[in-house]
Amino acid sequence: MKTDFQDLKPPPRVLLGPGPSNVHPRVLRAMATPLVGHLDPEFLVIMDETKELLRYVFQTENDLVLPVSGTGSAGMEASLCNIIEPGDQVVVVVKGVFGERMCDVAGRCGARVKRIEVEWGRIVEPEQVKAALKDGGVKVVALVHAETSTGVLQPLEEISHTVHEHGAFLLVDAVTSLGGHPVKVDEWGVDICYSGSQKCLSCPPGLAPITFNGRAAEAVHNRKSKVQSWYLDMTMVEKYWGQERAYHHTAPITMNYALREALLLIFEEGLEARFERHRLNHQALLAGLQAMGLEPFAQAGHRLWTLNAVRVPEGVEDAKVRRRLLDEFSIEIGGGLGPLKGQIWRIGLMGYSSSKQNVLLFLGALE
Amino acid sequence: MKTDFQDLKPPPRVLLGPGPSNVHPRVLRAMATPLVGHLDPEFLVIMDETKELLRYVFQTENDLVLPVSGTGSAGMEASLCNIIEPGDQVVVVVKGVFGERMCDVAGRCGARVKRIEVEWGRIVEPEQVKAALKDGGVKVVALVHAETSTGVLQPLEEISHTVHEHGAFLLVDAVTSLGGHPVKVDEWGVDICYSGSQKCLSCPPGLAPITFNGRAAEAVHNRKSKVQSWYLDMTMVEKYWGQERAYHHTAPITMNYALREALLLIFEEGLEARFERHRLNHQALLAGLQAMGLEPFAQAGHRLWTLNAVRVPEGVEDAKVRRRLLDEFSIEIGGGLGPLKGQIWRIGLMGYSSSKQNVLLFLGALE
């Protein structure tokens, strides 16, 4: 076997891709903190503080809020596999890779999946959701708030109204919005919402904040069948994160140190100031890109501040440009996923990565 | 909401419980390393090195070896949900909490579970496994190598022979043995094996090393149904960790930095020297405990070096002693789980925590 292992020295990157984003030094420092046990009284305080801070970013009073011990995709699976029982009808809006992924996950949970197909790069209209619900019998409507594969921000309020008129649950993927765009879980009536730690929260990847409101939690508690995933079974996980402190699985201690610190940075900055920062840097970047003749991919009026998708200009080699940005400037951006491969670039300005300096640096480097 | 959040300053603990163990400063330092993207060419090198080092500790040449992006329990679920298809018959040896957990997980995967019940604190005998297999039709035999709830080390070679004579797969939980006791995946013919990062590997919790041999991987590739967990579906995860580098989910970058560093420390120490250290410290601790009149819980000849279970003496209050150890000496040990609650103490000497100093400190503090 290989025996000449070198010191760990990954190059310092400017992370302007679809995530992970750069991590604030205070969060990195938190990760170097020595461990305590997962049932240590001092860790229980950290857990409680983390829940409190998660409520702040989710803008919710929900009891059930915690970080799932996995990445954003584990959050997606936890959301779906807890609420879905075999045979349930689930409507999934597919307007990018992550809606597609939701269909796959929901199908594996035994759902009868009804897809609403939307052109990639556009939002779904409330009428389309209404039409999908008109025959009744739908338990869950699942959709992505900030579609990382297209750069589209989906309005949720009107859809939430429609979903609830039909007695269904609204399940929202906020992986690329939480901490960068408002995600008003309570005000918008989102029943189940999940995110990932490594995007606008600017924490390393490895945790997936999740929340269920009372009605959704009740549905999970009243299931007829066991949740198919033991690891993600919220009826057990919530007892570790709740007052019972019942051992379920060993929490990733260090990742939780990091998440708490990242959330604390958000709390100190303030949500409104943070959103405004993301909005302004997005505008500056987009203006610069448009001045170079680059065309935004996402529907006007519904563009993410946190992930800027632009079309690769005719005659330009996608991979070559990204490789040069990486090699010459140590800047990472994302290419297109799935059918958009080679068609778009995805430039993330998330959390700590969303700064005036990075906007200028990137525009200069691309030029 | 609460607004007076303090600096993160958990107390320095001597972690002598059932995990997490203390983490070497080099591993903590690795965790403070700035992030690169999960498809960064430099990260791909780190992934390859991690796989190489995992093969070293698993003592295997298996192609399919990688860290699952979750804790040890996610490793258990990944092992079971990939190999089991609905209706499969699975024999599970239950001789502690983690065998019990395997039954629960396997049942959720749709397995018909046949339990071999063994008195807690004892090993399973090859004849018992043989008897459970005699009617044929069993696809998997699952058991725990190092039962964290009882302190028992299960011999595997003869059982492996029996399992393979009957055409079944041997699936082994090595959460509390990998890196502390020999886990000879190839020599013993273990088909599927998983562990956790936070025990004898002395890395923070959050990753679950796993390996499938060729025969087991082929069975997974030839499944008739999709793996029920999208997040843990090895047919997709292996494509990210293999040459395809196909995006599946965002790997926990920082946790992988840490795991690589922890594995590198094992490689530098050498497996044999590491096992010998665990053995000697176990002997010293046990001698000291017995000198105080404490009685080992696990069957003689099959005691773990990594987790020492002793009976709580008559008239002694379990929780009070553990609380005093924590408050006065900042030492964490474990209590009993399930039916053993209040009956035993579990003193871990795992990885970096397995040192002469800790043995002396603990014996002195307990005295």
XYZ file of C-alpha atoms in Angstrom:
734
model
C 0.000 0.000 0.000
C 0.889 3.670 -0.259
C 3.042 4.761 2.688
C 4.101 8.328 1.915
C 1.170 10.234 3.327
C 1.751 13.972 3.489
C 0.561 16.543 5.992
C -2.992 17.666 5.401
C -2.653 20.897 3.439
C -5.562 21.445 1.097
C -5.216 24.689 -0.882
C -7.044 27.737 0.470
C -10.084 28.042 -1.769
C -12.558 30.804 -2.401
C -15.715 28.715 -2.366
C -18.225 30.293 -4.748
C -19.877 27.088 -5.864
C -23.198 25.556 -4.853
C -21.757 24.640 -1.434
C -19.893 24.117 0.770
C -19.311 27.816 1.319
C -16.317 29.235 3.150
C -16.434 28.849 6.891
C -15.803 31.703 9.329
C -12.581 31.302 11.368
C -14.617 31.219 14.575
C -16.427 28.129 13.297
C -13.152 26.440 12.348
C -11.803 27.235 15.789
C -14.913 25.728 17.380
C -14.220 22.490 15.534
C -10.821 22.174 17.173
C -12.459 22.194 20.620
C -11.854 18.984 22.597
C -14.827 16.655 22.827
C -17.252 15.937 25.613
C -19.592 12.951 25.668
C -22.954 13.060 23.897
C -24.790 12.812 27.226
C -22.489 15.193 29.115
C -24.514 17.834 30.999
C -22.435 20.490 29.264
C -23.298 19.081 25.851
C -26.987 19.133 26.707
C -26.691 22.908 27.167
C -25.078 23.177 23.729
C -27.921 21.139 22.246
C -30.539 23.400 23.809
C -28.784 26.523 22.576
C -28.532 25.051 19.090
C -32.263 24.360 19.032
C -32.974 27.897 20.190
C -30.758 29.352 17.469
C -32.278 27.073 14.841
C -35.716 28.401 15.793
C -34.339 31.874 15.189
C -33.134 31.132 11.639
C -36.221 29.063 10.758
C -38.354 31.895 12.226
C -40.439 29.382 14.104
C -41.742 28.501 17.534
C -41.904 24.795 16.666
C -41.012 22.369 19.448
C -39.482 19.872 17.064
C -36.380 21.463 15.618
C -32.957 19.829 15.585
C -29.983 19.057 13.355
C -30.204 15.641 11.693
C -26.844 13.818 11.903
C -26.206 13.802 8.161
C -25.935 16.195 5.224
C -28.800 18.043 3.519
C -29.864 14.934 1.624
C -30.297 13.134 4.935
C -32.556 16.036 5.912
C -34.586 15.460 2.760
C -34.875 11.762 3.512
C -35.725 12.399 7.172
C -38.502 14.800 6.159
C -40.031 12.440 3.648
C -39.607 9.104 5.409
C -41.141 10.342 8.654
C -44.284 11.823 7.138
C -44.849 9.232 4.384
C -46.404 5.843 5.035
C -46.542 3.212 2.297
C -49.290 4.019 -0.195
C -49.572 7.716 0.669
C -50.038 10.058 -2.239
C -47.367 12.736 -2.458
C -47.214 15.592 -4.938
C -43.667 16.654 -5.803
C -42.855 19.756 -7.813
C -39.999 18.954 -10.180
C -38.184 22.013 -11.431
C -34.597 20.891 -10.985
C -32.307 18.165 -9.667
C -33.516 18.386 -6.102
C -37.205 18.047 -6.930
C -36.204 15.019 -8.981
C -34.332 13.660 -5.966
C -37.417 14.161 -3.787
C -39.405 11.930 -6.165
C -36.779 9.216 -5.883
C -36.669 9.405 -2.086
C -40.466 9.555 -1.723
C -40.843 6.557 -4.031
C -38.417 4.555 -1.895
C -40.597 5.425 1.116
C -43.523 3.735 -0.607
C -45.305 6.908 -1.715
C -47.444 7.110 -4.831
C -45.665 10.091 -6.347
C -47.512 12.587 -8.520
C -45.119 14.940 -10.290
C -45.744 18.537 -11.265
C -43.283 19.174 -14.063
C -41.991 22.715 -14.393
C -39.506 23.993 -16.924
C -36.092 24.161 -15.255
C -35.286 27.766 -14.443
C -38.896 28.718 -13.683
C -41.105 28.712 -10.587
C -44.221 26.631 -10.148
C -47.443 28.660 -10.240
C -50.033 28.214 -7.475
C -52.604 27.170 -10.111
C -50.458 24.198 -11.075
C -50.396 23.044 -7.468
C -54.137 23.603 -7.171
C -54.757 21.498 -10.262
C -52.657 18.648 -8.863
C -54.662 18.695 -5.643
C -58.153 18.944 -7.065
C -58.923 15.210 -6.936
C -58.139 15.091 -3.221
C -56.334 12.348 -1.343
C -52.924 14.019 -1.333
C -51.078 13.812 1.971
C -47.980 15.883 1.233
C -46.912 18.531 -1.258
C -43.130 18.693 -1.437
C -41.109 21.334 -3.187
C -37.813 23.147 -3.178
C -37.646 26.732 -1.956
C -34.238 27.508 -3.441
C -33.463 25.131 -6.300
C -29.678 24.793 -6.237
C -29.551 23.359 -9.735
C -31.291 26.324 -11.425
C -30.895 29.338 -9.133
C -34.651 29.847 -8.739
C -36.354 31.122 -5.575
C -39.860 29.733 -5.215
C -42.547 31.914 -3.556
C -44.373 29.823 -0.970
C -47.184 31.797 0.665
C -49.927 31.307 -1.893
C -48.984 27.680 -2.434
C -49.087 27.090 1.303
C -52.637 28.417 1.365
C -53.672 26.086 -1.450
C -51.986 23.064 0.102
C -53.707 23.626 3.439
C -57.104 24.219 1.840
C -56.733 20.681 0.554
C -55.698 19.320 3.942
C -52.197 18.346 2.854
C -48.833 19.002 4.469
C -46.371 21.455 2.925
C -42.828 20.072 2.936
C -40.092 22.493 1.895
C -36.416 22.082 0.996
C -34.608 25.198 2.234
C -31.085 23.866 1.745
C -29.854 26.836 -0.281
C -32.037 29.508 1.309
C -31.872 29.087 5.099
C -29.652 31.838 6.475
C -29.453 33.694 3.141
C -33.101 34.336 2.238
C -36.035 34.653 4.625
C -37.470 31.224 5.459
C -40.561 32.072 7.495
C -41.664 28.663 8.630
C -44.462 29.862 10.916
C -45.703 32.853 8.941
C -45.819 30.901 5.689
C -47.287 27.799 7.272
C -44.517 25.420 6.242
C -45.277 22.134 8.001
C -41.913 20.436 7.493
C -38.718 22.200 6.513
C -35.109 21.066 6.238
C -31.784 22.544 5.249
C -28.071 21.752 5.203
C -25.282 23.192 7.306
C -22.834 23.962 4.496
C -24.631 26.580 2.428
C -25.887 29.891 3.822
C -25.241 28.794 7.406
C -21.522 28.572 6.487
C -20.796 25.589 8.646
C -18.998 22.523 7.260
C -21.269 19.909 5.655
C -22.508 17.119 7.901
C -25.679 18.316 9.617
C -29.188 18.956 8.340
C -31.352 21.318 10.400
C -34.967 20.184 10.308
C -38.261 21.287 11.813
C -41.790 19.858 12.019
C -44.723 21.924 13.253
C -47.201 20.512 15.756
C -49.568 19.155 13.125
C -46.783 17.399 11.212
C -45.236 16.028 14.405
C -48.627 14.667 15.438
C -48.955 12.875 12.113
C -45.538 11.302 12.659
C -46.501 10.237 16.188
C -49.732 8.678 14.920
C -48.142 6.598 12.157
C -49.473 3.085 11.737
C -46.112 1.724 10.603
C -42.586 2.272 11.883
C -40.512 4.896 10.084
C -38.493 2.835 7.607
C -35.204 4.452 8.589
C -34.107 3.730 12.140
C -31.351 6.348 11.970
C -33.686 9.125 10.845
C -36.742 8.139 12.902
C -37.810 11.453 14.451
C -39.933 9.763 17.109
C -36.677 8.484 18.606
C -34.284 11.272 17.623
C -36.560 13.886 19.237
C -36.315 12.056 22.561
C -32.568 12.559 22.585
C -32.910 16.222 21.645
C -35.866 16.698 23.996
C -36.129 16.555 27.776
C -35.888 12.749 27.928
C -32.262 12.764 26.678
C -32.812 9.142 25.704
C -29.770 7.724 23.931
C -30.483 7.031 20.283
C -27.295 7.445 18.287
C -24.095 9.271 19.227
C -24.482 12.866 18.089
C -21.636 14.272 15.977
C -20.258 16.404 18.823
C -17.768 18.485 16.862
C -20.173 19.194 14.020
C -22.644 20.417 16.610
C -20.012 22.707 18.127
C -19.539 24.129 14.643
C -23.226 24.528 13.910
C -23.835 26.342 17.175
C -20.999 28.747 16.407
C -22.213 29.317 12.837
C -25.740 30.005 14.101
C -24.387 32.333 16.745
C -22.644 34.350 14.024
C -26.008 34.669 12.263
C -27.688 35.723 15.478
C -25.021 38.367 16.074
C -25.300 39.707 12.529
C -29.099 39.639 12.656
C -31.287 37.967 10.061
C -32.383 41.170 8.334
C -28.833 42.480 7.958
C -27.729 39.101 6.701
C -30.459 38.909 4.083
C -29.645 42.445 2.958
C -25.972 41.532 2.588
C -26.885 38.542 0.442
C -29.236 40.678 -1.656
C -26.709 43.446 -2.286
C -23.847 41.127 -3.179
C -26.121 39.234 -5.549
C -27.127 42.469 -7.269
C -23.526 43.583 -7.605
C -22.454 40.229 -9.015
C -25.327 40.039 -11.452
C -24.735 43.593 -12.664
C -21.091 42.738 -13.260
C -21.904 39.511 -15.067
C -24.507 41.189 -17.235
C -22.016 43.946 -18.079
C -19.797 41.170 -19.443
C -22.696 39.979 -21.557
C -23.585 36.961 -19.438
C -27.238 36.091 -19.256
C -28.984 34.970 -16.067
C -30.599 31.553 -16.324
C -33.370 31.837 -13.749
C -36.709 33.506 -14.347
C -36.588 37.286 -13.748
C -38.001 38.296 -10.382
C -37.297 34.868 -8.900
C -33.532 34.740 -8.788
C -31.708 33.473 -5.752
C -29.356 35.862 -3.974
C -27.391 32.892 -2.752
C -26.796 31.051 -6.019
C -26.432 32.873 -9.304
C -27.001 30.760 -12.390
C -25.828 32.236 -15.698
C -25.693 30.700 -19.150
C -22.284 29.659 -20.460
C -21.736 31.920 -23.502
C -21.800 30.351 -26.950
C -18.391 28.975 -27.912
C -16.972 29.026 -24.386
C -15.787 25.763 -22.869
C -17.465 25.384 -19.492
C -15.048 22.970 -17.841
C -11.980 24.806 -19.083
C -13.088 28.103 -17.569
C -13.917 26.501 -14.246
C -10.608 24.692 -14.219
C -8.714 27.916 -14.882
C -10.591 29.722 -12.131
C -9.583 26.926 -9.780
C -5.971 26.603 -10.899
C -5.118 30.267 -11.374
C -7.281 31.951 -8.753
C -8.223 29.091 -6.420
C -11.876 29.994 -6.953
C -14.477 27.231 -7.071
C -17.748 27.756 -8.919
C -20.259 25.122 -9.971
C -21.175 23.785 -13.397
C -24.627 22.675 -14.469
C -26.184 19.469 -13.170
C -28.041 16.859 -15.207
C -29.533 18.324 -18.409
C -27.876 21.669 -17.621
C -24.367 20.196 -17.711
C -22.170 22.484 -19.796
C -25.063 24.961 -20.141
C -24.770 27.079 -17.013
C -22.395 28.219 -14.320
C -23.585 28.400 -10.752
C -21.911 31.054 -8.667
C -22.701 30.830 -4.998
C -22.602 33.797 -2.643
C -23.594 32.043 0.528
C -23.028 32.946 4.151
C -19.421 33.883 4.812
C -18.687 33.601 1.069
C -21.173 36.379 0.291
C -18.882 39.405 0.489
C -18.099 42.460 -1.615
C -14.508 41.263 -1.821
C -15.526 37.947 -3.335
C -17.778 39.662 -5.868
C -14.930 41.884 -7.032
C -12.422 39.056 -7.001
C -14.642 36.767 -9.016
C -15.583 39.381 -11.598
C -11.926 40.308 -11.992
C -10.838 36.695 -12.324
C -13.545 35.815 -14.839
C -12.797 38.878 -16.938
C -35.541 34.064 23.168
C -32.290 33.605 25.058
C -29.710 36.179 23.975
C -26.764 35.723 26.333
C -24.851 33.015 24.516
C -21.406 32.397 25.943
C -18.169 31.410 24.248
C -17.934 27.717 23.526
C -15.921 26.309 26.413
C -16.880 22.753 27.230
C -14.869 21.345 30.151
C -11.822 19.240 29.273
C -12.981 15.683 29.846
C -11.166 12.396 30.221
C -13.430 10.282 28.044
C -13.458 6.741 29.432
C -17.018 5.900 28.478
C -18.367 3.809 25.628
C -17.444 6.567 23.146
C -16.661 9.139 21.993
C -13.065 8.679 23.088
C -10.574 11.505 23.426
C -9.260 12.831 20.154
C -5.563 13.338 19.428
C -4.548 17.028 19.059
C -3.467 16.366 15.473
C -7.013 15.299 14.637
C -8.477 18.394 16.303
C -6.039 20.526 14.357
C -7.083 18.819 11.124
C -10.674 19.804 11.831
C -9.746 23.480 11.895
C -8.408 23.230 8.331
C -10.273 25.468 5.854
C -12.632 23.660 3.519
C -12.349 22.717 -0.118
C -15.282 21.614 -2.247
C -16.451 17.997 -2.263
C -15.432 17.614 -5.918
C -12.163 19.547 -5.606
C -9.265 17.586 -7.154
C -7.408 17.970 -3.858
C -10.306 16.470 -1.929
C -10.395 13.500 -4.273
C -6.812 12.727 -3.207
C -7.890 12.868 0.440
C -10.751 10.486 -0.331
C -8.419 8.007 -2.004
C -5.977 8.139 0.888
C -8.801 7.618 3.354
C -9.957 4.520 1.486
C -6.413 3.182 1.448
C -6.043 3.726 5.185
C -9.446 2.185 5.869
C -8.320 -0.934 3.999
C -5.337 -1.023 6.325
C -7.418 -0.962 9.528
C -10.067 -3.339 8.141
C -7.201 -5.604 6.965
C -8.862 -5.991 3.605
C -8.275 -5.669 -0.108
C -11.963 -4.948 -0.758
C -12.736 -2.428 -3.484
C -15.794 -1.123 -1.702
C -14.617 0.615 1.432
C -15.602 4.134 2.430
C -16.870 6.224 5.337
C -20.667 6.535 5.415
C -21.708 10.143 6.121
C -23.315 9.401 9.474
C -22.491 7.871 12.842
C -22.019 4.157 13.605
C -25.765 3.546 13.603
C -25.923 4.888 10.059
C -23.236 2.309 9.250
C -25.443 -0.397 10.733
C -28.411 0.777 8.696
C -26.322 1.103 5.519
C -25.040 -2.458 5.945
C -28.464 -3.938 6.498
C -30.556 -1.891 4.079
C -28.219 -2.507 1.152
C -28.033 -6.280 1.506
C -31.629 -6.920 2.615
C -34.541 -6.991 0.205
C -38.117 -7.240 1.475
C -38.909 -10.789 2.561
C -35.286 -11.891 3.013
C -34.588 -14.071 6.005
C -31.958 -12.630 8.322
C -30.523 -14.262 11.429
C -29.493 -11.774 14.102
C -27.542 -12.735 17.199
C -28.918 -10.786 20.155
C -26.528 -10.589 23.060
C -26.823 -6.914 23.914
C -28.315 -3.580 22.910
C -26.686 -3.472 19.511
C -27.873 -6.904 18.420
C -31.328 -5.777 19.507
C -30.913 -2.648 17.391
C -29.920 -4.762 14.388
C -33.235 -6.644 14.671
C -35.145 -3.373 14.678
C -33.253 -2.008 11.669
C -33.485 -5.281 9.716
C -37.216 -5.475 10.399
C -37.690 -1.956 9.040
C -35.870 -3.104 5.885
C -38.547 -5.752 5.398
C -36.484 -8.716 6.611
C -38.001 -11.745 8.282
C -35.804 -11.653 11.369
C -34.827 -14.820 13.204
C -33.215 -14.074 16.548
C -30.565 -16.100 18.323
C -30.912 -15.113 21.950
C -27.765 -15.211 24.033
C -27.431 -14.293 27.675
C -26.064 -10.754 27.903
C -22.403 -10.900 28.853
C -21.719 -14.114 26.935
C -20.639 -14.977 23.392
C -22.705 -16.918 20.907
C -21.410 -20.436 20.235
C -20.916 -21.621 16.641
C -23.377 -24.475 17.284
C -26.137 -21.984 18.012
C -25.529 -20.301 14.675
C -25.417 -23.677 12.946
C -28.752 -24.633 14.471
C -30.341 -21.392 13.275
C -29.128 -22.056 9.735
C -30.030 -25.707 9.445
C -33.374 -25.163 7.689
C -31.707 -23.146 4.945
C -33.032 -20.036 3.243
C -31.085 -17.555 5.347
C -29.528 -14.703 3.390
C -27.607 -12.881 6.115
C -26.238 -13.644 9.563
C -25.652 -10.413 11.466
C -23.823 -10.086 14.734
C -21.774 -7.745 16.845
C -18.035 -8.296 17.156
C -17.544 -6.052 20.176
C -20.816 -5.619 22.054
C -20.560 -2.145 23.587
C -23.385 -2.804 26.015
C -21.772 -5.868 27.665
C -18.027 -5.672 27.000
C -17.913 -9.009 25.165
C -15.601 -9.811 22.241
C -17.153 -12.337 19.884
C -14.851 -14.818 18.072
C -15.785 -14.866 14.392
C -13.693 -17.402 12.475
C -15.649 -20.555 13.173
C -18.971 -18.770 12.789
C -17.830 -17.368 9.460
C -17.125 -20.902 8.276
C -20.592 -22.063 9.309
C -22.325 -19.074 7.741
C -20.572 -19.611 4.418
C -21.233 -23.349 4.410
C -24.878 -22.354 4.400
C -24.413 -19.833 1.606
C -25.276 -16.820 3.739
C -23.515 -13.481 4.152
C -21.706 -12.634 7.379
C -22.433 -9.068 8.486
C -20.383 -7.778 11.414
C -20.643 -4.723 13.662
C -17.085 -3.668 14.542
C -17.993 -0.315 16.060
C -16.109 -0.871 19.316
C -13.336 -3.085 17.958
C -11.985 -1.489 14.770
C -8.634 0.074 15.590
C -8.454 -1.493 19.073
C -8.806 -5.225 18.400
C -7.857 -7.086 15.224
C -10.707 -6.979 12.702
C -9.469 -9.268 9.935
C -12.130 -8.759 7.314
C -10.428 -10.812 4.591
C -8.844 -13.542 6.700
C -12.031 -14.165 8.647
C -14.270 -13.917 5.605
C -16.455 -11.085 6.866
C -18.672 -10.104 3.937
C -19.936 -6.784 5.273
C -18.379 -4.859 8.129
C -19.006 -1.413 9.581
C -17.680 0.703 12.403
C -17.884 4.210 13.840
C -15.288 6.951 13.863
C -15.532 7.893 17.543
C -14.396 4.761 19.345
C -11.027 3.086 18.790
C -10.293 5.256 15.752
C -10.389 8.289 18.098
C -11.952 10.626 15.613
C -15.025 12.697 16.498
C -18.376 10.963 15.884
C -20.003 11.532 12.505
C -18.608 8.954 10.081
C -19.100 5.207 9.784
C -16.387 3.270 7.938
C -17.936 0.409 5.997
C -16.741 -2.318 3.658
C -18.396 -4.911 1.400
C -16.427 -7.715 -0.211
C -16.893 -8.594 -3.884
C -19.593 -11.162 -3.243
C -21.615 -8.823 -1.035
C -21.185 -5.913 -3.445
C -22.396 -8.112 -6.294
C -25.505 -8.994 -4.320
C -26.180 -5.296 -3.786
C -25.670 -4.575 -7.490
C -28.062 -7.368 -8.434
C -30.918 -6.281 -6.178
C -34.388 -6.500 -7.657
C -35.634 -3.493 -5.683
C -34.085 -0.110 -4.956
C -32.290 0.260 -1.633
C -34.944 1.831 0.599
C -32.624 4.562 1.829
C -31.507 6.993 -0.859
C -28.898 8.547 1.439
C -27.276 5.219 2.285
C -27.647 3.548 -1.131
C -24.173 2.098 -1.730
C -24.759 1.690 -5.461
C -24.767 5.487 -5.672
C -22.411 6.369 -2.824
C -19.700 4.103 -4.263
C -19.792 6.060 -7.527
C -18.820 9.219 -5.684
C -16.049 7.421 -3.793
C -14.981 5.488 -6.892
C -13.445 6.623 -10.162
C -16.709 8.092 -11.503
C -16.753 10.842 -8.840
C -20.464 11.161 -9.539
C -22.092 13.680 -7.214
C -24.431 11.996 -4.769
C -24.531 13.981 -1.553
C -22.057 16.556 -0.246
C -19.439 14.682 1.761
C -18.760 16.020 5.266
C -15.411 17.554 4.285
C -14.106 18.408 7.736
C -15.092 15.071 9.243
C -13.187 13.408 6.433
C -10.118 15.535 7.167
C -10.365 14.290 10.733
C -10.857 10.659 9.823
C -7.875 10.685 7.490
C -5.705 12.160 10.236
C -6.969 9.664 12.824
C -6.290 6.779 10.441
C -2.858 8.152 9.690
C -2.058 8.103 13.409
C -3.029 4.425 13.462
C -0.890 3.726 10.421
C 2.087 5.450 12.052
C 1.632 3.548 15.313
C 1.097 0.264 13.474
C -1.844 -2.042 14.044
C 0.066 -4.629 16.084
C 1.540 -2.045 18.447
C -1.857 -0.436 18.800
C -3.580 -3.700 19.665
C -0.848 -4.499 22.183
C -1.312 -1.090 23.830
C -5.049 -1.699 24.135
C -4.429 -5.176 25.544
C -1.920 -4.040 28.166
C -3.970 -1.092 29.376
C -7.021 -3.324 29.637
C -5.078 -5.834 31.736
C -3.750 -3.132 34.021
C -7.190 -1.619 34.499
C -8.849 -4.941 35.140
C -6.173 -5.963 37.646
C -6.691 -2.687 39.478
C -10.472 -3.016 39.472
C -10.321 -6.603 40.679
C -7.925 -5.565 43.439
C -10.678 -3.200 44.593
C -13.082 -6.118 44.613
C -14.913 -5.218 41.424
C -16.110 -8.102 39.323
C -15.906 -8.171 35.522
C -19.261 -8.610 33.827
C -18.234 -10.245 30.553
C -17.488 -13.933 30.126
C -13.869 -14.807 31.006
C -11.657 -15.199 27.954
C -13.918 -12.975 25.857
C -13.466 -9.585 27.414
C -12.969 -6.510 25.301
C -9.741 -4.571 25.720
C -11.541 -1.474 24.565
C -14.543 -1.510 26.875
C -14.367 -2.903 30.381
C -17.695 -3.810 31.928
C -17.721 -4.388 35.689
C -20.604 -4.987 38.057
C -21.637 -2.109 40.299
C -20.936 -3.403 43.835
C -23.873 -4.167 46.106
C -25.040 -1.058 47.953
C -23.218 1.410 45.701
C -25.261 4.016 43.853
C -24.307 3.828 40.192
C -25.366 7.298 39.070
C -23.873 8.998 42.118
C -20.439 7.497 41.524
C -20.468 8.441 37.854
C -21.603 11.942 38.685
C -18.796 12.346 41.217
C -16.222 11.086 38.734
C -17.487 13.682 36.277
C -17.777 16.574 38.707
C -14.639 16.003 40.761
C -12.269 14.472 38.218
C -13.889 15.369 34.879
C -13.837 11.672 33.992
C -16.686 10.211 31.955
C -17.510 6.510 32.183
C -20.654 4.752 31.009
C -23.501 3.186 32.948
C -25.441 0.115 31.892
C -27.895 0.203 29.002
C -31.375 -1.326 28.938
C -31.725 -4.212 31.398
C -28.188 -3.530 32.670
C -29.049 -0.006 33.811
C -27.661 0.483 37.310
C -26.032 -2.968 37.150
C -22.707 -2.294 35.448
C -20.162 0.381 34.705
C -18.571 0.518 31.298
C -15.052 1.883 31.256
C -13.709 2.536 27.797
C -10.019 2.502 26.948
C -10.287 3.290 23.282
C -7.786 4.767 20.873
C -6.158 7.884 22.275
C -7.987 7.311 25.580
C -6.230 3.971 26.071
C -3.154 5.102 27.999
C -1.298 4.098 31.144
C -1.953 7.576 32.507
C -5.696 7.201 32.143
C -5.636 3.779 33.808
C -3.794 5.192 36.826
C -5.936 8.309 36.934
C -9.167 6.365 36.802
C -8.144 3.809 39.415
C -6.993 6.607 41.701
C -10.181 8.601 41.211
C -12.460 5.611 41.762
C -10.589 4.569 44.882
